[in-house]
Amino acid sequence: MTQRPLGAQISHMLRARGVDVIFGIPGVHNVEMYRGIEEAGITHVLARHEQGAGFMADGYARATSKPGVAYVITGPGLCNTMTPLGQAYSDSVPVLAISSCLDEISAKRGQLHQMLDQAGAARTVCDWSEEARSASAAYQLIDRAFTEFARARPRSKHVQVPIALAGSMAEGAPQPLPSHAKPQAPHAQLYQAVAMVLAAQKPVFVFGGGAVAGADVVGDLMRMSGAASFTTYAGRGIVPAETPLNFGATLARGDTAAIFAQADLVVAVGTELAEVDLWRSDLGHSCPMIRVDLDPSVLAQGKSGDLLIHGDAEAFLRAMAIAIPARTDDRAPCWDAEMVAASKARWRAETDAERPGIVPICAALRAALPEDTMFFSDMTQFAYVAKEVWDMPRPAHWHHPFGFGTLGYALPAAIGGKIGLGHQSVVAIAGDYGFQYTLQELGVAVELELCLPIILWDNGKLKEIEDSMVRSQIAPNAVIARNPDFCKLAEAYGAASARPASLDDMAAEMKKALTRKGPTLIHITPDILGF
């Protein structure tokens, strides 16, 4: 093998494992990591902030189902990307951060970018964080990350390489490891699951983001089993929207607990049924549950009488779709499609009443966009409404910072997603406050001439927090900040901008934005509705 500095060898190793884009910022401590990037044939995207680099890697990973990789420097560089790493961890996104680190921290003080425990800090937001003290250790840790991305619940990882080691000569990395299949459910458990579904009169399936890969068989499975279904927000699009017994992404509606109380079997596939899925302490069921997940810690939440399957959701769904016969007249579903439709209509009206005016804007946007558009949204009321009322025609096409719930996600994540998808339409949706966390990444979108419409929902305040204060009988405080002229700000970066005066104008501006070379900021306020 040809000897090269280790930093260059790592880039070649990543390329051999399918990495074609790295997001990051070079600094004096990680320059050796940049020696081999171009030689390896990898594109580097220069973020404007390490937080942006981490979110871009996250968006790229969600859009492509390939690991996202970020290069950051020692100390503040890694700290700045810890928020994206925490987001990737909570939302099961395969992101690998590779940073430099100081060669010695015990005997020396006052060094540039020095931290007491850099790896330990990253360990608080990652699946794991380790230091490579040799070339072989670096290779093993990177292969460990890629193997776990492929076989286990994908979560963020961090590898740090000492500065001197990154510049030292090293032999090349070993050949990529053979691909590994995800754990498969034992046949005995599959047979038991089939029997339980066939015996149930009112089964309910809940599909989470972990079930996305098996979405193509879900429509048939729901029709054959006669089951009702829900999805988590991350699972939207897994169940075809036109499925009569599909309640949609409405788990957070409080009276869904009464629906689950009627069920005689719940099948939860690829979901941890987290607080951010339910917004209550439990699902509401008293019947047995079949739970399918790659994460043993999720299965550990099961109860006596549950069937807990440690395995790949896709393989489970395909096996079920093959094994379960269509229901006959004497086994007709006991769920009422009219009740399902009425419940969804009621919940839609509740959503519109809680945050008035956003539902019609969602409807107008949906009509103006291609069906395969991929969305990246921020923590904003616009997204909170859309997550419930916007039926997705396909899965894994709406990405949101569900678990960690960070502001500033949408723009850089959409940039990473657009880079990964190429010509496919991508839209970012942000609120006026959260947009300002990472607005500097507009420079990246302009620099790369990315066709990227950015919906900016501007109600002039932290409206969700204001509403929360009012509900808590607290006089609203610290919820209004002076905003810039967002359109001029976008234009200063070289982006296009628009301030539509009506829903028709908004649809027209969106269609224009999808034809432009470069990003377009579309500034929307509640005034667009005329009241």
PDB file of C-alpha atoms in Angstrom, residues 282-460:
ATOM      1  CA  ASP A 282     -48.714   6.267  27.409  1.00  0.00           C
ATOM      2  CA  LEU A 283     -50.469   5.149  24.257  1.00  0.00           C
ATOM      3  CA  GLY A 284     -53.739   4.339  26.018  1.00  0.00           C
ATOM      4  CA  HIS A 285     -54.003   0.636  25.191  1.00  0.00           C
ATOM      5  CA  SER A 286     -54.670  -2.206  27.609  1.00  0.00           C
ATOM      6  CA  CYS A 287     -54.207  -5.010  25.073  1.00  0.00           C
ATOM      7  CA  PRO A 288     -51.040  -6.923  24.101  1.00  0.00           C
ATOM      8  CA  MET A 289     -48.497  -5.258  21.841  1.00  0.00           C
ATOM      9  CA  ILE A 290     -46.180  -6.592  19.167  1.00  0.00           C
ATOM     10  CA  ARG A 291     -43.117  -4.402  19.178  1.00  0.00           C
ATOM     11  CA  VAL A 292     -40.504  -4.545  16.397  1.00  0.00           C
ATOM     12  CA  ASP A 293     -37.298  -2.560  16.753  1.00  0.00           C
ATOM     13  CA  LEU A 294     -33.549  -2.630  16.153  1.00  0.00           C
ATOM     14  CA  ASP A 295     -32.914  -1.020  19.532  1.00  0.00           C
ATOM     15  CA  PRO A 296     -33.036  -3.430  22.513  1.00  0.00           C
ATOM     16  CA  SER A 297     -33.558  -0.502  24.886  1.00  0.00           C
ATOM     17  CA  VAL A 298     -36.874   0.223  23.142  1.00  0.00           C
ATOM     18  CA  LEU A 299     -37.956  -3.396  23.523  1.00  0.00           C
ATOM     19  CA  ALA A 300     -37.090  -3.188  27.220  1.00  0.00           C
ATOM     20  CA  GLN A 301     -40.096  -0.889  27.614  1.00  0.00           C
ATOM     21  CA  GLY A 302     -42.413  -3.820  26.836  1.00  0.00           C
ATOM     22  CA  LYS A 303     -44.871  -5.331  29.271  1.00  0.00           C
ATOM     23  CA  SER A 304     -45.816  -8.853  30.249  1.00  0.00           C
ATOM     24  CA  GLY A 305     -47.782 -10.449  27.416  1.00  0.00           C
ATOM     25  CA  ASP A 306     -46.137  -8.362  24.688  1.00  0.00           C
ATOM     26  CA  LEU A 307     -44.267  -9.942  21.795  1.00  0.00           C
ATOM     27  CA  LEU A 308     -40.901  -8.172  21.589  1.00  0.00           C
ATOM     28  CA  ILE A 309     -39.058  -8.683  18.303  1.00  0.00           C
ATOM     29  CA  HIS A 310     -35.470  -7.547  17.938  1.00  0.00           C
ATOM     30  CA  GLY A 311     -35.120  -7.233  14.187  1.00  0.00           C
ATOM     31  CA  ASP A 312     -35.321  -5.239  10.997  1.00  0.00           C
ATOM     32  CA  ALA A 313     -38.697  -3.572  10.465  1.00  0.00           C
ATOM     33  CA  GLU A 314     -38.503  -3.894   6.676  1.00  0.00           C
ATOM     34  CA  ALA A 315     -37.974  -7.660   6.799  1.00  0.00           C
ATOM     35  CA  PHE A 316     -40.755  -8.025   9.371  1.00  0.00           C
ATOM     36  CA  LEU A 317     -43.256  -6.083   7.242  1.00  0.00           C
ATOM     37  CA  ARG A 318     -42.410  -8.030   4.085  1.00  0.00           C
ATOM     38  CA  ALA A 319     -42.824 -11.320   5.912  1.00  0.00           C
ATOM     39  CA  MET A 320     -46.164 -10.201   7.346  1.00  0.00           C
ATOM     40  CA  ALA A 321     -47.427  -9.013   3.968  1.00  0.00           C
ATOM     41  CA  ILE A 322     -46.689 -12.436   2.495  1.00  0.00           C
ATOM     42  CA  ALA A 323     -48.016 -14.491   5.396  1.00  0.00           C
ATOM     43  CA  ILE A 324     -51.284 -12.714   6.210  1.00  0.00           C
ATOM     44  CA  PRO A 325     -54.185 -13.641   3.911  1.00  0.00           C
ATOM     45  CA  ALA A 326     -56.884 -11.191   2.919  1.00  0.00           C
ATOM     46  CA  ARG A 327     -59.768 -10.992   5.355  1.00  0.00           C
ATOM     47  CA  THR A 328     -62.955 -12.734   4.261  1.00  0.00           C
ATOM     48  CA  ASP A 329     -66.500 -11.587   5.046  1.00  0.00           C
ATOM     49  CA  ASP A 330     -66.560 -13.523   8.319  1.00  0.00           C
ATOM     50  CA  ARG A 331     -63.360 -11.751   9.327  1.00  0.00           C
ATOM     51  CA  ALA A 332     -64.368  -8.261   8.189  1.00  0.00           C
ATOM     52  CA  PRO A 333     -62.560  -5.387   9.940  1.00  0.00           C
ATOM     53  CA  CYS A 334     -64.317  -4.062  13.000  1.00  0.00           C
ATOM     54  CA  TRP A 335     -63.006  -0.539  12.536  1.00  0.00           C
ATOM     55  CA  ASP A 336     -65.400   1.946  10.975  1.00  0.00           C
ATOM     56  CA  ALA A 337     -63.935   3.932   8.067  1.00  0.00           C
ATOM     57  CA  GLU A 338     -66.520   6.694   8.571  1.00  0.00           C
ATOM     58  CA  MET A 339     -65.419   7.060  12.190  1.00  0.00           C
ATOM     59  CA  VAL A 340     -61.794   7.314  11.080  1.00  0.00           C
ATOM     60  CA  ALA A 341     -62.626  10.011   8.519  1.00  0.00           C
ATOM     61  CA  ALA A 342     -64.732  11.961  11.020  1.00  0.00           C
ATOM     62  CA  SER A 343     -61.975  11.797  13.636  1.00  0.00           C
ATOM     63  CA  LYS A 344     -59.375  13.084  11.184  1.00  0.00           C
ATOM     64  CA  ALA A 345     -61.660  15.942  10.119  1.00  0.00           C
ATOM     65  CA  ARG A 346     -62.251  16.894  13.746  1.00  0.00           C
ATOM     66  CA  TRP A 347     -58.554  16.839  14.567  1.00  0.00           C
ATOM     67  CA  ARG A 348     -57.755  18.904  11.481  1.00  0.00           C
ATOM     68  CA  ALA A 349     -60.244  21.531  12.631  1.00  0.00           C
ATOM     69  CA  GLU A 350     -58.715  21.494  16.108  1.00  0.00           C
ATOM     70  CA  THR A 351     -55.271  22.014  14.620  1.00  0.00           C
ATOM     71  CA  ASP A 352     -56.510  24.961  12.580  1.00  0.00           C
ATOM     72  CA  ALA A 353     -58.192  26.497  15.623  1.00  0.00           C
ATOM     73  CA  GLU A 354     -55.102  26.144  17.790  1.00  0.00           C
ATOM     74  CA  ARG A 355     -52.802  27.918  15.329  1.00  0.00           C
ATOM     75  CA  PRO A 356     -55.145  29.807  12.988  1.00  0.00           C
ATOM     76  CA  GLY A 357     -54.432  30.409   9.321  1.00  0.00           C
ATOM     77  CA  ILE A 358     -51.643  27.916   8.690  1.00  0.00           C
ATOM     78  CA  VAL A 359     -53.800  25.054   7.368  1.00  0.00           C
ATOM     79  CA  PRO A 360     -54.911  26.940   4.192  1.00  0.00           C
ATOM     80  CA  ILE A 361     -51.312  28.021   3.533  1.00  0.00           C
ATOM     81  CA  CYS A 362     -50.234  24.376   3.747  1.00  0.00           C
ATOM     82  CA  ALA A 363     -52.953  23.395   1.282  1.00  0.00           C
ATOM     83  CA  ALA A 364     -51.886  26.089  -1.197  1.00  0.00           C
ATOM     84  CA  LEU A 365     -48.228  25.126  -0.954  1.00  0.00           C
ATOM     85  CA  ARG A 366     -48.952  21.451  -1.402  1.00  0.00           C
ATOM     86  CA  ALA A 367     -50.901  22.171  -4.592  1.00  0.00           C
ATOM     87  CA  ALA A 368     -47.997  24.218  -5.985  1.00  0.00           C
ATOM     88  CA  LEU A 369     -45.206  21.702  -5.361  1.00  0.00           C
ATOM     89  CA  PRO A 370     -44.128  18.506  -7.157  1.00  0.00           C
ATOM     90  CA  GLU A 371     -45.263  15.348  -5.413  1.00  0.00           C
ATOM     91  CA  ASP A 372     -41.702  14.170  -4.755  1.00  0.00           C
ATOM     92  CA  THR A 373     -40.629  17.396  -3.008  1.00  0.00           C
ATOM     93  CA  MET A 374     -38.534  16.807   0.093  1.00  0.00           C
ATOM     94  CA  PHE A 375     -39.035  19.155   3.055  1.00  0.00           C
ATOM     95  CA  PHE A 376     -36.763  20.181   5.893  1.00  0.00           C
ATOM     96  CA  SER A 377     -38.545  22.133   8.620  1.00  0.00           C
ATOM     97  CA  ASP A 378     -37.517  23.978  11.742  1.00  0.00           C
ATOM     98  CA  MET A 379     -39.112  24.318  15.162  1.00  0.00           C
ATOM     99  CA  THR A 380     -41.854  26.697  14.079  1.00  0.00           C
ATOM    100  CA  GLN A 381     -45.642  26.784  14.359  1.00  0.00           C
ATOM    101  CA  PHE A 382     -45.913  26.373  10.604  1.00  0.00           C
ATOM    102  CA  ALA A 383     -44.221  22.973  10.845  1.00  0.00           C
ATOM    103  CA  TYR A 384     -46.200  21.942  13.920  1.00  0.00           C
ATOM    104  CA  VAL A 385     -49.413  22.355  11.942  1.00  0.00           C
ATOM    105  CA  ALA A 386     -48.044  20.831   8.734  1.00  0.00           C
ATOM    106  CA  LYS A 387     -46.846  17.692  10.529  1.00  0.00           C
ATOM    107  CA  GLU A 388     -50.458  16.873  11.408  1.00  0.00           C
ATOM    108  CA  VAL A 389     -52.436  18.002   8.354  1.00  0.00           C
ATOM    109  CA  TRP A 390     -50.080  17.552   5.375  1.00  0.00           C
ATOM    110  CA  ASP A 391     -50.537  13.975   4.164  1.00  0.00           C
ATOM    111  CA  MET A 392     -47.271  12.903   2.589  1.00  0.00           C
ATOM    112  CA  PRO A 393     -47.561  10.842  -0.627  1.00  0.00           C
ATOM    113  CA  ARG A 394     -44.336   8.981   0.169  1.00  0.00           C
ATOM    114  CA  PRO A 395     -42.226   8.328   3.271  1.00  0.00           C
ATOM    115  CA  ALA A 396     -38.974   9.985   4.368  1.00  0.00           C
ATOM    116  CA  HIS A 397     -39.808  13.203   2.521  1.00  0.00           C
ATOM    117  CA  TRP A 398     -40.431  15.489   5.485  1.00  0.00           C
ATOM    118  CA  HIS A 399     -37.549  15.916   7.909  1.00  0.00           C
ATOM    119  CA  HIS A 400     -37.774  17.796  11.175  1.00  0.00           C
ATOM    120  CA  PRO A 401     -35.722  18.081  14.394  1.00  0.00           C
ATOM    121  CA  PHE A 402     -38.182  15.851  16.237  1.00  0.00           C
ATOM    122  CA  GLY A 403     -36.308  14.612  19.275  1.00  0.00           C
ATOM    123  CA  PHE A 404     -33.668  17.144  20.310  1.00  0.00           C
ATOM    124  CA  GLY A 405     -35.880  19.928  18.989  1.00  0.00           C
ATOM    125  CA  THR A 406     -33.194  22.412  18.065  1.00  0.00           C
ATOM    126  CA  LEU A 407     -33.777  25.715  16.325  1.00  0.00           C
ATOM    127  CA  GLY A 408     -31.793  26.519  13.187  1.00  0.00           C
ATOM    128  CA  TYR A 409     -32.093  23.054  11.645  1.00  0.00           C
ATOM    129  CA  ALA A 410     -34.055  23.651   8.454  1.00  0.00           C
ATOM    130  CA  LEU A 411     -31.776  25.736   6.227  1.00  0.00           C
ATOM    131  CA  PRO A 412     -28.468  23.848   6.610  1.00  0.00           C
ATOM    132  CA  ALA A 413     -30.211  20.465   6.641  1.00  0.00           C
ATOM    133  CA  ALA A 414     -32.042  21.382   3.422  1.00  0.00           C
ATOM    134  CA  ILE A 415     -28.716  22.394   1.881  1.00  0.00           C
ATOM    135  CA  GLY A 416     -27.260  18.986   2.755  1.00  0.00           C
ATOM    136  CA  GLY A 417     -30.384  17.273   1.441  1.00  0.00           C
ATOM    137  CA  LYS A 418     -30.307  19.215  -1.822  1.00  0.00           C
ATOM    138  CA  ILE A 419     -26.639  18.385  -2.354  1.00  0.00           C
ATOM    139  CA  GLY A 420     -27.466  14.719  -1.875  1.00  0.00           C
ATOM    140  CA  LEU A 421     -30.566  14.669  -4.098  1.00  0.00           C
ATOM    141  CA  GLY A 422     -29.416  16.795  -7.026  1.00  0.00           C
ATOM    142  CA  HIS A 423     -32.323  17.781  -9.277  1.00  0.00           C
ATOM    143  CA  GLN A 424     -35.130  16.631  -6.966  1.00  0.00           C
ATOM    144  CA  SER A 425     -37.100  19.500  -5.414  1.00  0.00           C
ATOM    145  CA  VAL A 426     -36.162  20.414  -1.845  1.00  0.00           C
ATOM    146  CA  VAL A 427     -37.852  23.075   0.310  1.00  0.00           C
ATOM    147  CA  ALA A 428     -36.788  24.543   3.651  1.00  0.00           C
ATOM    148  CA  ILE A 429     -39.408  25.829   6.121  1.00  0.00           C
ATOM    149  CA  ALA A 430     -38.282  28.039   8.994  1.00  0.00           C
ATOM    150  CA  GLY A 431     -39.718  30.530  11.440  1.00  0.00           C
ATOM    151  CA  ASP A 432     -38.493  34.102  11.777  1.00  0.00           C
ATOM    152  CA  TYR A 433     -36.634  33.419  15.037  1.00  0.00           C
ATOM    153  CA  GLY A 434     -35.086  30.024  14.327  1.00  0.00           C
ATOM    154  CA  PHE A 435     -33.978  31.075  10.841  1.00  0.00           C
ATOM    155  CA  GLN A 436     -31.582  33.561  12.423  1.00  0.00           C
ATOM    156  CA  TYR A 437     -29.687  30.764  14.204  1.00  0.00           C
ATOM    157  CA  THR A 438     -28.129  29.552  10.951  1.00  0.00           C
ATOM    158  CA  LEU A 439     -29.029  32.132   8.302  1.00  0.00           C
ATOM    159  CA  GLN A 440     -25.355  32.553   7.407  1.00  0.00           C
ATOM    160  CA  GLU A 441     -25.565  29.205   5.589  1.00  0.00           C
ATOM    161  CA  LEU A 442     -27.452  31.085   2.861  1.00  0.00           C
ATOM    162  CA  GLY A 443     -23.948  31.827   1.622  1.00  0.00           C
ATOM    163  CA  VAL A 444     -23.384  28.130   0.980  1.00  0.00           C
ATOM    164  CA  ALA A 445     -26.620  27.765  -0.989  1.00  0.00           C
ATOM    165  CA  VAL A 446     -25.738  30.824  -3.101  1.00  0.00           C
ATOM    166  CA  GLU A 447     -22.146  29.711  -3.603  1.00  0.00           C
ATOM    167  CA  LEU A 448     -23.256  26.278  -4.821  1.00  0.00           C
ATOM    168  CA  GLU A 449     -26.164  27.710  -6.874  1.00  0.00           C
ATOM    169  CA  LEU A 450     -28.630  25.387  -5.170  1.00  0.00           C
ATOM    170  CA  CYS A 451     -32.224  25.654  -6.359  1.00  0.00           C
ATOM    171  CA  LEU A 452     -33.705  25.880  -2.884  1.00  0.00           C
ATOM    172  CA  PRO A 453     -36.958  27.664  -1.973  1.00  0.00           C
ATOM    173  CA  ILE A 454     -36.962  28.771   1.666  1.00  0.00           C
ATOM    174  CA  ILE A 455     -40.373  29.402   3.232  1.00  0.00           C
ATOM    175  CA  LEU A 456     -39.911  31.898   6.056  1.00  0.00           C
ATOM    176  CA  TRP A 457     -42.965  32.035   8.342  1.00  0.00           C
ATOM    177  CA  ASP A 458     -42.741  35.399  10.076  1.00  0.00           C
ATOM    178  CA  ASN A 459     -45.296  36.157  12.779  1.00  0.00           C
ATOM    179  CA  GLY A 460     -42.921  38.626  14.420  1.00  0.00           C
TER     180      GLY A 460
END
